[in-house]
């Protein structure tokens, strides 16, 4: 007869500690440059498998070293982070002034509404409005 494969019971798993994920390795710039120079000399030597031997020895992958080579070609300069400025300082100033203009127009409209209400209220109550400093009375 066929034997059934033995499944682990939950009690058997209790004794083994859970596997912790290993943190990502962090490589210094000096290390990257040293490995890249080793890879360059291995490529120029013409020995078959020399590059693969270095990668195995260091525990690196080809895609990782290719990324380092691209960084080296870009002089390992740190990239500026965040959004790139798309507007000039003049455009930003114009936008700020437009917002301020809209805010002031809104305040003016509210003030004019209040003055109109005050005029109508004074007309209903029969109270005369004071004249302005020009000496002209505005109804």
mmCIF file with all atom_site columns, N, CA, C and O in Angstrom, residues 110-130 138-139:
data_model
loop_
_atom_site.group_PDB
_atom_site.id
_atom_site.type_symbol
_atom_site.label_atom_id
_atom_site.label_alt_id
_atom_site.label_comp_id
_atom_site.label_asym_id
_atom_site.label_entity_id
_atom_site.label_seq_id
_atom_site.pdbx_PDB_ins_code
_atom_site.Cartn_x
_atom_site.Cartn_y
_atom_site.Cartn_z
_atom_site.occupancy
_atom_site.B_iso_or_equiv
_atom_site.pdbx_formal_charge
_atom_site.auth_seq_id
_atom_site.auth_comp_id
_atom_site.auth_asym_id
_atom_site.auth_atom_id
_atom_site.pdbx_PDB_model_num
ATOM 1  N N  . UNK A 1 110 ? -18.467 92.062  1.338  1.00 0.00 ? 110 UNK A N  1
ATOM 2  C CA . UNK A 1 110 ? -19.127 91.954  2.645  1.00 0.00 ? 110 UNK A CA 1
ATOM 3  C C  . UNK A 1 110 ? -19.300 93.332  3.274  1.00 0.00 ? 110 UNK A C  1
ATOM 4  O O  . UNK A 1 110 ? -20.357 93.642  3.838  1.00 0.00 ? 110 UNK A O  1
ATOM 5  N N  . UNK A 1 111 ? -18.278 94.186  3.183  1.00 0.00 ? 111 UNK A N  1
ATOM 6  C CA . UNK A 1 111 ? -18.358 95.518  3.766  1.00 0.00 ? 111 UNK A CA 1
ATOM 7  C C  . UNK A 1 111 ? -19.425 96.347  3.067  1.00 0.00 ? 111 UNK A C  1
ATOM 8  O O  . UNK A 1 111 ? -20.184 97.081  3.725  1.00 0.00 ? 111 UNK A O  1
ATOM 9  N N  . UNK A 1 112 ? -19.517 96.247  1.744  1.00 0.00 ? 112 UNK A N  1
ATOM 10 C CA . UNK A 1 112 ? -20.541 96.985  1.008  1.00 0.00 ? 112 UNK A CA 1
ATOM 11 C C  . UNK A 1 112 ? -21.938 96.511  1.397  1.00 0.00 ? 112 UNK A C  1
ATOM 12 O O  . UNK A 1 112 ? -22.873 97.312  1.516  1.00 0.00 ? 112 UNK A O  1
ATOM 13 N N  . UNK A 1 113 ? -22.101 95.212  1.606  1.00 0.00 ? 113 UNK A N  1
ATOM 14 C CA . UNK A 1 113 ? -23.400 94.681  2.034  1.00 0.00 ? 113 UNK A CA 1
ATOM 15 C C  . UNK A 1 113 ? -23.768 95.226  3.405  1.00 0.00 ? 113 UNK A C  1
ATOM 16 O O  . UNK A 1 113 ? -24.922 95.630  3.639  1.00 0.00 ? 113 UNK A O  1
ATOM 17 N N  . UNK A 1 114 ? -22.809 95.293  4.310  1.00 0.00 ? 114 UNK A N  1
ATOM 18 C CA . UNK A 1 114 ? -23.061 95.826  5.656  1.00 0.00 ? 114 UNK A CA 1
ATOM 19 C C  . UNK A 1 114 ? -23.450 97.299  5.582  1.00 0.00 ? 114 UNK A C  1
ATOM 20 O O  . UNK A 1 114 ? -24.392 97.746  6.255  1.00 0.00 ? 114 UNK A O  1
ATOM 21 N N  . UNK A 1 115 ? -22.772 98.064  4.749  1.00 0.00 ? 115 UNK A N  1
ATOM 22 C CA . UNK A 1 115 ? -23.083 99.495  4.610  1.00 0.00 ? 115 UNK A CA 1
ATOM 23 C C  . UNK A 1 115 ? -24.481 99.677  4.043  1.00 0.00 ? 115 UNK A C  1
ATOM 24 O O  . UNK A 1 115 ? -25.247 100.536 4.512  1.00 0.00 ? 115 UNK A O  1
ATOM 25 N N  . UNK A 1 116 ? -24.850 98.864  3.035  1.00 0.00 ? 116 UNK A N  1
ATOM 26 C CA . UNK A 1 116 ? -26.205 98.956  2.474  1.00 0.00 ? 116 UNK A CA 1
ATOM 27 C C  . UNK A 1 116 ? -27.256 98.656  3.529  1.00 0.00 ? 116 UNK A C  1
ATOM 28 O O  . UNK A 1 116 ? -28.291 99.345  3.620  1.00 0.00 ? 116 UNK A O  1
ATOM 29 N N  . UNK A 1 117 ? -27.019 97.649  4.355  1.00 0.00 ? 117 UNK A N  1
ATOM 30 C CA . UNK A 1 117 ? -27.967 97.297  5.414  1.00 0.00 ? 117 UNK A CA 1
ATOM 31 C C  . UNK A 1 117 ? -28.065 98.444  6.423  1.00 0.00 ? 117 UNK A C  1
ATOM 32 O O  . UNK A 1 117 ? -29.170 98.804  6.884  1.00 0.00 ? 117 UNK A O  1
ATOM 33 N N  . UNK A 1 118 ? -26.931 99.047  6.751  1.00 0.00 ? 118 UNK A N  1
ATOM 34 C CA . UNK A 1 118 ? -26.947 100.174 7.690  1.00 0.00 ? 118 UNK A CA 1
ATOM 35 C C  . UNK A 1 118 ? -27.732 101.356 7.124  1.00 0.00 ? 118 UNK A C  1
ATOM 36 O O  . UNK A 1 118 ? -28.478 102.022 7.847  1.00 0.00 ? 118 UNK A O  1
ATOM 37 N N  . UNK A 1 119 ? -27.589 101.635 5.829  1.00 0.00 ? 119 UNK A N  1
ATOM 38 C CA . UNK A 1 119 ? -28.326 102.730 5.190  1.00 0.00 ? 119 UNK A CA 1
ATOM 39 C C  . UNK A 1 119 ? -29.831 102.463 5.250  1.00 0.00 ? 119 UNK A C  1
ATOM 40 O O  . UNK A 1 119 ? -30.623 103.351 5.588  1.00 0.00 ? 119 UNK A O  1
ATOM 41 N N  . UNK A 1 120 ? -30.229 101.240 4.929  1.00 0.00 ? 120 UNK A N  1
ATOM 42 C CA . UNK A 1 120 ? -31.649 100.902 4.931  1.00 0.00 ? 120 UNK A CA 1
ATOM 43 C C  . UNK A 1 120 ? -32.215 100.964 6.342  1.00 0.00 ? 120 UNK A C  1
ATOM 44 O O  . UNK A 1 120 ? -33.338 101.452 6.556  1.00 0.00 ? 120 UNK A O  1
ATOM 45 N N  . UNK A 1 121 ? -31.439 100.519 7.326  1.00 0.00 ? 121 UNK A N  1
ATOM 46 C CA . UNK A 1 121 ? -31.892 100.547 8.708  1.00 0.00 ? 121 UNK A CA 1
ATOM 47 C C  . UNK A 1 121 ? -32.032 101.984 9.197  1.00 0.00 ? 121 UNK A C  1
ATOM 48 O O  . UNK A 1 121 ? -33.003 102.310 9.877  1.00 0.00 ? 121 UNK A O  1
ATOM 49 N N  . UNK A 1 122 ? -31.083 102.824 8.837  1.00 0.00 ? 122 UNK A N  1
ATOM 50 C CA . UNK A 1 122 ? -31.172 104.222 9.273  1.00 0.00 ? 122 UNK A CA 1
ATOM 51 C C  . UNK A 1 122 ? -32.346 104.920 8.602  1.00 0.00 ? 122 UNK A C  1
ATOM 52 O O  . UNK A 1 122 ? -32.995 105.784 9.203  1.00 0.00 ? 122 UNK A O  1
ATOM 53 N N  . UNK A 1 123 ? -32.662 104.557 7.338  1.00 0.00 ? 123 UNK A N  1
ATOM 54 C CA . UNK A 1 123 ? -33.806 105.144 6.654  1.00 0.00 ? 123 UNK A CA 1
ATOM 55 C C  . UNK A 1 123 ? -35.099 104.697 7.327  1.00 0.00 ? 123 UNK A C  1
ATOM 56 O O  . UNK A 1 123 ? -36.043 105.489 7.480  1.00 0.00 ? 123 UNK A O  1
ATOM 57 N N  . UNK A 1 124 ? -35.184 103.440 7.760  1.00 0.00 ? 124 UNK A N  1
ATOM 58 C CA . UNK A 1 124 ? -36.382 102.936 8.434  1.00 0.00 ? 124 UNK A CA 1
ATOM 59 C C  . UNK A 1 124 ? -36.571 103.586 9.798  1.00 0.00 ? 124 UNK A C  1
ATOM 60 O O  . UNK A 1 124 ? -37.697 103.878 10.215 1.00 0.00 ? 124 UNK A O  1
ATOM 61 N N  . UNK A 1 125 ? -35.495 103.804 10.516 1.00 0.00 ? 125 UNK A N  1
ATOM 62 C CA . UNK A 1 125 ? -35.577 104.379 11.851 1.00 0.00 ? 125 UNK A CA 1
ATOM 63 C C  . UNK A 1 125 ? -35.631 105.907 11.835 1.00 0.00 ? 125 UNK A C  1
ATOM 64 O O  . UNK A 1 125 ? -35.879 106.524 12.863 1.00 0.00 ? 125 UNK A O  1
ATOM 65 N N  . UNK A 1 126 ? -35.361 106.480 10.684 1.00 0.00 ? 126 UNK A N  1
ATOM 66 C CA . UNK A 1 126 ? -35.391 107.928 10.579 1.00 0.00 ? 126 UNK A CA 1
ATOM 67 C C  . UNK A 1 126 ? -34.155 108.590 11.157 1.00 0.00 ? 126 UNK A C  1
ATOM 68 O O  . UNK A 1 126 ? -34.190 109.762 11.514 1.00 0.00 ? 126 UNK A O  1
ATOM 69 N N  . UNK A 1 127 ? -33.083 107.886 11.263 1.00 0.00 ? 127 UNK A N  1
ATOM 70 C CA . UNK A 1 127 ? -31.843 108.438 11.791 1.00 0.00 ? 127 UNK A CA 1
ATOM 71 C C  . UNK A 1 127 ? -31.017 108.934 10.619 1.00 0.00 ? 127 UNK A C  1
ATOM 72 O O  . UNK A 1 127 ? -30.861 108.250 9.614  1.00 0.00 ? 127 UNK A O  1
ATOM 73 N N  . UNK A 1 128 ? -30.487 110.178 10.765 1.00 0.00 ? 128 UNK A N  1
ATOM 74 C CA . UNK A 1 128 ? -29.668 110.707 9.687  1.00 0.00 ? 128 UNK A CA 1
ATOM 75 C C  . UNK A 1 128 ? -28.250 110.175 9.809  1.00 0.00 ? 128 UNK A C  1
ATOM 76 O O  . UNK A 1 128 ? -27.713 110.068 10.905 1.00 0.00 ? 128 UNK A O  1
ATOM 77 N N  . UNK A 1 129 ? -27.668 109.848 8.663  1.00 0.00 ? 129 UNK A N  1
ATOM 78 C CA . UNK A 1 129 ? -26.294 109.371 8.640  1.00 0.00 ? 129 UNK A CA 1
ATOM 79 C C  . UNK A 1 129 ? -25.356 110.565 8.751  1.00 0.00 ? 129 UNK A C  1
ATOM 80 O O  . UNK A 1 129 ? -25.621 111.630 8.200  1.00 0.00 ? 129 UNK A O  1
ATOM 81 N N  . UNK A 1 130 ? -24.236 110.399 9.459  1.00 0.00 ? 130 UNK A N  1
ATOM 82 C CA . UNK A 1 130 ? -23.269 111.496 9.545  1.00 0.00 ? 130 UNK A CA 1
ATOM 83 C C  . UNK A 1 130 ? -22.624 111.746 8.178  1.00 0.00 ? 130 UNK A C  1
ATOM 84 O O  . UNK A 1 130 ? -22.512 110.834 7.373  1.00 0.00 ? 130 UNK A O  1
ATOM 85 N N  . UNK A 1 138 ? -23.381 111.183 1.904  1.00 0.00 ? 138 UNK A N  1
ATOM 86 C CA . UNK A 1 138 ? -23.701 110.106 0.969  1.00 0.00 ? 138 UNK A CA 1
ATOM 87 C C  . UNK A 1 138 ? -24.951 109.390 1.453  1.00 0.00 ? 138 UNK A C  1
ATOM 88 O O  . UNK A 1 138 ? -24.942 108.841 2.532  1.00 0.00 ? 138 UNK A O  1
ATOM 89 N N  . UNK A 1 139 ? -26.004 109.436 0.656  1.00 0.00 ? 139 UNK A N  1
ATOM 90 C CA . UNK A 1 139 ? -27.223 108.737 1.087  1.00 0.00 ? 139 UNK A CA 1
ATOM 91 C C  . UNK A 1 139 ? -27.110 107.250 0.978  1.00 0.00 ? 139 UNK A C  1
ATOM 92 O O  . UNK A 1 139 ? -26.376 106.675 0.304  1.00 0.00 ? 139 UNK A O  1
#
